[in-house]
Coordinates of C-alpha atoms and ligand atoms in Angstrom, one line a residue:
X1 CA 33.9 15.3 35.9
X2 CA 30.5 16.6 37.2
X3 CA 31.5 20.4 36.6
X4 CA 32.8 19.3 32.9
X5 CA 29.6 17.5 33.1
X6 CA 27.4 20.2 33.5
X7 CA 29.2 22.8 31.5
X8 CA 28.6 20.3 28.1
X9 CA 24.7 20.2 29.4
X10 CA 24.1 23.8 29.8
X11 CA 26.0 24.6 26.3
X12 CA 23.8 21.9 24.8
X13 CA 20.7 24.0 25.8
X14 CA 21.9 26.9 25.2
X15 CA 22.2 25.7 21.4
X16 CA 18.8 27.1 19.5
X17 CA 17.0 23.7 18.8
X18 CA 17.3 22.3 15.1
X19 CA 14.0 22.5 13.2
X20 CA 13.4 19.5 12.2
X21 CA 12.4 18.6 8.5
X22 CA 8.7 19.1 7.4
X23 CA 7.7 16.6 5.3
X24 CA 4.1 16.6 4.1
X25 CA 2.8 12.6 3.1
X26 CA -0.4 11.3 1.1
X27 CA -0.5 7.7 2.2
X28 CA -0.2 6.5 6.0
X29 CA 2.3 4.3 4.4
X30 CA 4.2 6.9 3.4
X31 CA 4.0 8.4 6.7
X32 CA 5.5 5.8 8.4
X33 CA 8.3 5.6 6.3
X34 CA 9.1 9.1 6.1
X35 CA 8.9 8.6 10.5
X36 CA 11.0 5.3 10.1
X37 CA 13.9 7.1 7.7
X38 CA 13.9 10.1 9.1
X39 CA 13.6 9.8 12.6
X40 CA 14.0 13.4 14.7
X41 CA 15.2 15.3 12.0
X42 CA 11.6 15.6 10.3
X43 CA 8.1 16.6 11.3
X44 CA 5.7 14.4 9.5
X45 CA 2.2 15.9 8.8
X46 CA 0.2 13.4 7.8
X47 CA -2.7 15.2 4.2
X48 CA -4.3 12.2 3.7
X49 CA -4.9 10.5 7.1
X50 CA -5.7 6.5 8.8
X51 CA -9.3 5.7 7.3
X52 CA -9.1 8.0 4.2
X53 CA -9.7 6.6 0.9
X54 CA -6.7 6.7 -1.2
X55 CA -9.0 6.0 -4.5
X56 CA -11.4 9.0 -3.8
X57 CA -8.9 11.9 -2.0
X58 CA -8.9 15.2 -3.4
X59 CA -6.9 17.7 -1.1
X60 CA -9.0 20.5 0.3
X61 CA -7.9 24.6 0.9
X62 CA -7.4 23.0 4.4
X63 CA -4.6 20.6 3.2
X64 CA -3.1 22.9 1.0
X65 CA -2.2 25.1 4.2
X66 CA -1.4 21.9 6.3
X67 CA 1.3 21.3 3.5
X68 CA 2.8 24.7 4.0
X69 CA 6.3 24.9 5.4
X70 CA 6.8 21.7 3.9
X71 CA 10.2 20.7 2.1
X72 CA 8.9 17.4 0.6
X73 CA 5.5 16.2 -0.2
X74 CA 5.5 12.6 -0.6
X75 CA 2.9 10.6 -3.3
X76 CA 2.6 7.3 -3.5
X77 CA 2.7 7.9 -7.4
X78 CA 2.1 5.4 -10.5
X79 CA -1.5 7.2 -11.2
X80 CA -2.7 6.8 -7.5
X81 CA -3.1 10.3 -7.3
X82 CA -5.1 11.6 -10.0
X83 CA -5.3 15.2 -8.4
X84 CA -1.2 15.6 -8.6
X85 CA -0.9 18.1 -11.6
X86 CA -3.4 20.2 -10.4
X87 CA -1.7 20.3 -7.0
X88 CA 1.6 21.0 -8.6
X89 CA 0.3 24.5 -9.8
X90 CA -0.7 25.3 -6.6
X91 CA 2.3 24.3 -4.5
X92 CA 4.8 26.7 -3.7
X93 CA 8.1 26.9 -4.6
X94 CA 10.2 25.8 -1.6
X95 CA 8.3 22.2 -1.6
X96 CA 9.4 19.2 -4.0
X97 CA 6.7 17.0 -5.0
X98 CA 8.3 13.5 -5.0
X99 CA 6.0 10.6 -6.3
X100 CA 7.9 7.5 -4.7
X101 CA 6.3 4.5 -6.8
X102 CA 7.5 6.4 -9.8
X103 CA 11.2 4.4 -9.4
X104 CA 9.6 1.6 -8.1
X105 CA 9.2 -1.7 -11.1
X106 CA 5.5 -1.5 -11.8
X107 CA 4.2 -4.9 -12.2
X108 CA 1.4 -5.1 -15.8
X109 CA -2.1 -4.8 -14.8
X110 CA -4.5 -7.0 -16.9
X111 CA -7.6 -4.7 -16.3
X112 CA -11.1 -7.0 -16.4
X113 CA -13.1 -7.3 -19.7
X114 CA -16.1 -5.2 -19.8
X115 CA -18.6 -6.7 -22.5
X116 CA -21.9 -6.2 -21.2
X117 CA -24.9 -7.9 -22.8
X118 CA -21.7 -8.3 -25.5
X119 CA -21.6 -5.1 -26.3
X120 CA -17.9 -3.8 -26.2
X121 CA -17.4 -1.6 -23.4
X122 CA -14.1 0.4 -23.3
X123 CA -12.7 0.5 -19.8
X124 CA -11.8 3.7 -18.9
X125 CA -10.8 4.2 -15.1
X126 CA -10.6 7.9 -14.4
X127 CA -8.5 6.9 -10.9
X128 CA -5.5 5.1 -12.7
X129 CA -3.6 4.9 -15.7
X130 CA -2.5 1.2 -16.8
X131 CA 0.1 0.7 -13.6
X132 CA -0.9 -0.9 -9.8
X133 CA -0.2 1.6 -7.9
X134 CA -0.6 -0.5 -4.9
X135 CA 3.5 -1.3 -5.0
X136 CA 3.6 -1.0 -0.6
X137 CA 2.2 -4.7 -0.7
X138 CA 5.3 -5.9 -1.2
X139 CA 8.8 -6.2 1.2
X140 CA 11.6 -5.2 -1.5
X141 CA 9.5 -2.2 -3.1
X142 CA 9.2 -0.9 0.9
X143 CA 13.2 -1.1 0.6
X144 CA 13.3 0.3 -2.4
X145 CA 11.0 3.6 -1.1
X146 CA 12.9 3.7 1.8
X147 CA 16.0 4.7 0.0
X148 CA 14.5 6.6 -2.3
X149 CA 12.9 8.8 0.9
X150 CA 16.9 9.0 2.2
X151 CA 18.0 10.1 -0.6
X152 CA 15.3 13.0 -0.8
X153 CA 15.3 13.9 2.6
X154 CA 19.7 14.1 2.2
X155 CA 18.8 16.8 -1.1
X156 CA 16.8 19.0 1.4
X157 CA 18.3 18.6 4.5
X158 CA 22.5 17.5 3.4
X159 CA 23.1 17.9 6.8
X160 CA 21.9 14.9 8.2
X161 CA 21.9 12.9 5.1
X162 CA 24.2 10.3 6.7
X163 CA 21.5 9.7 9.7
X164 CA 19.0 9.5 7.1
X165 CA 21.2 6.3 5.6
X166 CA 21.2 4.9 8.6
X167 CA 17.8 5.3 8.9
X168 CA 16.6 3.8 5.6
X169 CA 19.0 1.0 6.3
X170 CA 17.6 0.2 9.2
X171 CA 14.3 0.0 7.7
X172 CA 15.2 -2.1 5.5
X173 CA 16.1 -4.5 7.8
X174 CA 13.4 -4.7 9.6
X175 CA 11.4 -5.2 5.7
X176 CA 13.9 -7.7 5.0
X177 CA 12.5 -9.7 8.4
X178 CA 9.0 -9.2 7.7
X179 CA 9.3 -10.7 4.2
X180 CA 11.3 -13.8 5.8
X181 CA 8.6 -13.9 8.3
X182 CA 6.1 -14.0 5.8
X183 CA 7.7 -16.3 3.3
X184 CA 7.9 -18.5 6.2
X185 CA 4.2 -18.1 7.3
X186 CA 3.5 -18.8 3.6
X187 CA 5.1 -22.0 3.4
X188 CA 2.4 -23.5 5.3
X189 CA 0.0 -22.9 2.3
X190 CA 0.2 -26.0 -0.5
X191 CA 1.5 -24.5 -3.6
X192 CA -1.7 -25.2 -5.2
X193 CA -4.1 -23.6 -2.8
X194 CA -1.6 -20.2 -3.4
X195 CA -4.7 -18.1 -5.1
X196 CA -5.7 -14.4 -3.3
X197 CA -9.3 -13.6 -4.4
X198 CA -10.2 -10.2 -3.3
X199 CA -12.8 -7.8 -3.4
X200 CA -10.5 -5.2 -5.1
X201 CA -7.0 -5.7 -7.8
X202 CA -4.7 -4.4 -4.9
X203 CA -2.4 -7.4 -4.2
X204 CA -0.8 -7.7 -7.2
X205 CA 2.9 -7.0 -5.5
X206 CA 2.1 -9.2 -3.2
X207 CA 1.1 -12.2 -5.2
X208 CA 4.6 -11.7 -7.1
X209 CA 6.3 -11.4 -4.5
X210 CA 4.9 -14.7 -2.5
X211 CA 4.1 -16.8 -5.5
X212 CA -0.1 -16.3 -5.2
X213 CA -2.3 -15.8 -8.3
X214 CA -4.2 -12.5 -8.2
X215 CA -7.9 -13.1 -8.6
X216 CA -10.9 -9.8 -7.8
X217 CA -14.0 -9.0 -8.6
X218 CA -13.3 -5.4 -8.6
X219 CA -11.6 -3.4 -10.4
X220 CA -8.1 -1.5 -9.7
X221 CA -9.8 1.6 -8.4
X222 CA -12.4 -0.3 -6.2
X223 CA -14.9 0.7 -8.7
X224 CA -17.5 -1.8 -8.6
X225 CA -18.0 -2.6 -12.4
X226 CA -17.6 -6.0 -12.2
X227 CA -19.4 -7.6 -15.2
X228 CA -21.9 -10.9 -14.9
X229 CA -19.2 -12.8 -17.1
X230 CA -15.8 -11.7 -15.2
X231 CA -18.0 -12.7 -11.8
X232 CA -19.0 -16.2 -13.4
X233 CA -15.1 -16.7 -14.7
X234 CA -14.3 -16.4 -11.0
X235 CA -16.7 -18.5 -9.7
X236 CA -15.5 -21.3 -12.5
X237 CA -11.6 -20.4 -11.3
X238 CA -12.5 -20.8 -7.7
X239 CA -14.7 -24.4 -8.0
X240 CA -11.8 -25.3 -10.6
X241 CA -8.7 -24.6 -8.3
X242 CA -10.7 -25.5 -5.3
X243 CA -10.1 -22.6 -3.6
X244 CA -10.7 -22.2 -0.2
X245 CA -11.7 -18.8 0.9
X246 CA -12.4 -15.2 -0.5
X247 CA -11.5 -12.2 1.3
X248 CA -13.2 -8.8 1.8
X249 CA -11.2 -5.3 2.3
X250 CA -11.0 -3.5 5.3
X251 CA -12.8 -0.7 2.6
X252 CA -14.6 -2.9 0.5
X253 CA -17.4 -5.8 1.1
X254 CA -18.8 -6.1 -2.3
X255 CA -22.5 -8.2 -2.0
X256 CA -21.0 -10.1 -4.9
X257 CA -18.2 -11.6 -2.7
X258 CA -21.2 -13.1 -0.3
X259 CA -22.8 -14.3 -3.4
X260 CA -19.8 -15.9 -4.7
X261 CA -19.3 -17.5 -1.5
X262 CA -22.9 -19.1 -1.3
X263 CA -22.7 -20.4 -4.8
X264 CA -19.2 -22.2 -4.5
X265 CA -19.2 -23.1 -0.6
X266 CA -15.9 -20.9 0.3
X267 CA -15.6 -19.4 3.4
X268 CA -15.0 -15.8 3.4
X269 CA -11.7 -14.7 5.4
X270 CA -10.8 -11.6 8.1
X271 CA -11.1 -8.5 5.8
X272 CA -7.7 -7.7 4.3
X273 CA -6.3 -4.2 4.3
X274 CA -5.6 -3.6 0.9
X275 CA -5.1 0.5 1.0
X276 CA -2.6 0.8 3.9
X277 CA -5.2 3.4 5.4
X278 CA -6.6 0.7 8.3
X279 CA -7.3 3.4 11.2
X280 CA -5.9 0.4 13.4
X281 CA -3.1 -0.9 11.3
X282 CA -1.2 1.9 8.8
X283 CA 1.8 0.6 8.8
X284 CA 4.0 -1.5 6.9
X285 CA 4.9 -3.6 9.6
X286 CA 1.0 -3.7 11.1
X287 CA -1.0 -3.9 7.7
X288 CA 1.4 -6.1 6.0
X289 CA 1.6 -8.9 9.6
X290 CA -2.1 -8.1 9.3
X291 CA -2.7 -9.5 5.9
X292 CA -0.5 -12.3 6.0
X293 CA -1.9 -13.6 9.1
X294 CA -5.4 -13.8 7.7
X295 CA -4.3 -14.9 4.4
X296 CA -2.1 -18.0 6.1
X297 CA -5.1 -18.3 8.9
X298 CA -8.2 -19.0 5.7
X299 CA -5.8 -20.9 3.5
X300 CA -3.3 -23.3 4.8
X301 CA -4.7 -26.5 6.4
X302 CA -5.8 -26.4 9.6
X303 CA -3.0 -28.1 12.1
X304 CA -3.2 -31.4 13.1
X305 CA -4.9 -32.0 16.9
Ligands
ZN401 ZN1 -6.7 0.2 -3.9

């Protein structure tokens, strides 16, 4: 055996190594899914990195040759990207552009009334068009993206398109546990205490998917345009629903959240990472075990001593 053995090992190295897959991402997110699907058969090069501001990114001459070589670049999509047609005309050919929200079931934003000092203000938010684009909040669309990234990665790279099934199944697995863990962890919050005030309008998906209502006091693109009469509507909402705590992003601590706090008594929760981009938590698994930890932590009743 150990001749036969030995043979098979030095033919394997003698083989030229495979190049892997280079696949160029625009939301940590993204990244980690591309790694989780894809496994060895891709090189992930990470444009817009941990602790980058997905609202505010413009790629730089630097990125654009980071990107080169690529086969896929991977977008979050739904308007998140507001630099993508630009970018289009200056990507080469041999690179798809693939915005992976774009097959994902956006949810209907209701963007904030803007009457200031009633005067009609039309709301006009440069960063988005009417869709969330924060769709990575929730379980099912990360299975959705998942096979979505399989089925790209199989276009470019056939050859290995049945390990990149395997790999986007596998995936989803583990973000079918995550969501039981959560709906679990949820359950210890009373049905009516179920409202997620944040500083920004990223939890949408994730209110739908775990039955919370979406309340913030910014707007979808973190722009802070909140007016005096949304803030005062919140503050009525939160003393009316006697809701129990507010929570800041890991990117945004508006001084109106404190002030909401002071004037209605809520505490004000861990900081909840509502971009994906947390340096220390960026992905899925970490940001989304992340959030629903503090969220369940601020709002469900304390355990009896
Ligand atoms: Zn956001």
């Amino acid at each position: 055996m150990k001749p036969l053995l030995l043979t098979l090992g030095m033919l394997v190295a003698a083989l030229p190594a495979m190049a892997a897959t280079k696949v160029a991402t625009l939301h940590p997110i993204l990244a980690d899914l591309a790694q989780q699907v894809g496994g060895a058969n891709v090189e992930v090069v990470e444009i817009l990195k941990p602790g980058a501001d997905v609202h505010h990114f413009e790629p730089a001459p630097k990125d654009l040759a980071e990107m080169r070589g690529a086969k896929l670049l991977l977008a979050s999509g739904k308007g998140l990207e507001s630099f993508l047609d630009k970018l289009r005309d200056s990507l080469g050919t041999g690179v798809k552009l693939v915005e992976v929200g774009e097959k994902i079931p956006s949810i209907p934003f209701v963007e904030h009334e803007h009457h200031h000092d009633g005067k009609e203000e039309e709301h006009d938010d440069h960063h988005h068009g009417s869709e969330d684009p924060h769709w990575w909040h929730s379980a099912e669309n990360m299975k959705r993206a998942a096979r979505i990234v399989a089925d790209e990665l199989s276009a470019v790279d056939p050859a290995n398109a049945a390990a990149y099934a395997a790999g986007a199944k596998a995936a989803s697995k583990r973000f079918g546990e995550l969501k039981s863990w959560a709906q679990k962890e949820i359950a210890k919050i009373d049905r009516k205490s179920r409202q997620l005030v944040t500083a920004h309008a990223a939890f949408g998906y994730f209110c739908k998917e775990y039955g919370f209502e979406p309340l913030s006091v910014l707007s979808i693109g973190r722009s802070d345009d909140s007016s005096s009469k949304h803030i005062a509507e919140t503050i009525e909402e939160i003393r009316e629903h006697n809701i129990k705590a507010i929570f800041p992003e890991d990117q945004a601590n508006p001084k109106v959240l404190s002030e909401i706090a002071r004037s209605t008594g809520v505490k004000i929760g861990e900081p909840l990472i509502a971009d994906g981009t947390a340096k220390n938590a960026h992905t899925f698994e970490t940001m989304f075990a992340h959030n629903v930890r503090a969220i369940v932590a601020a709002l469900a009743p304390a355990p009896a001593k």
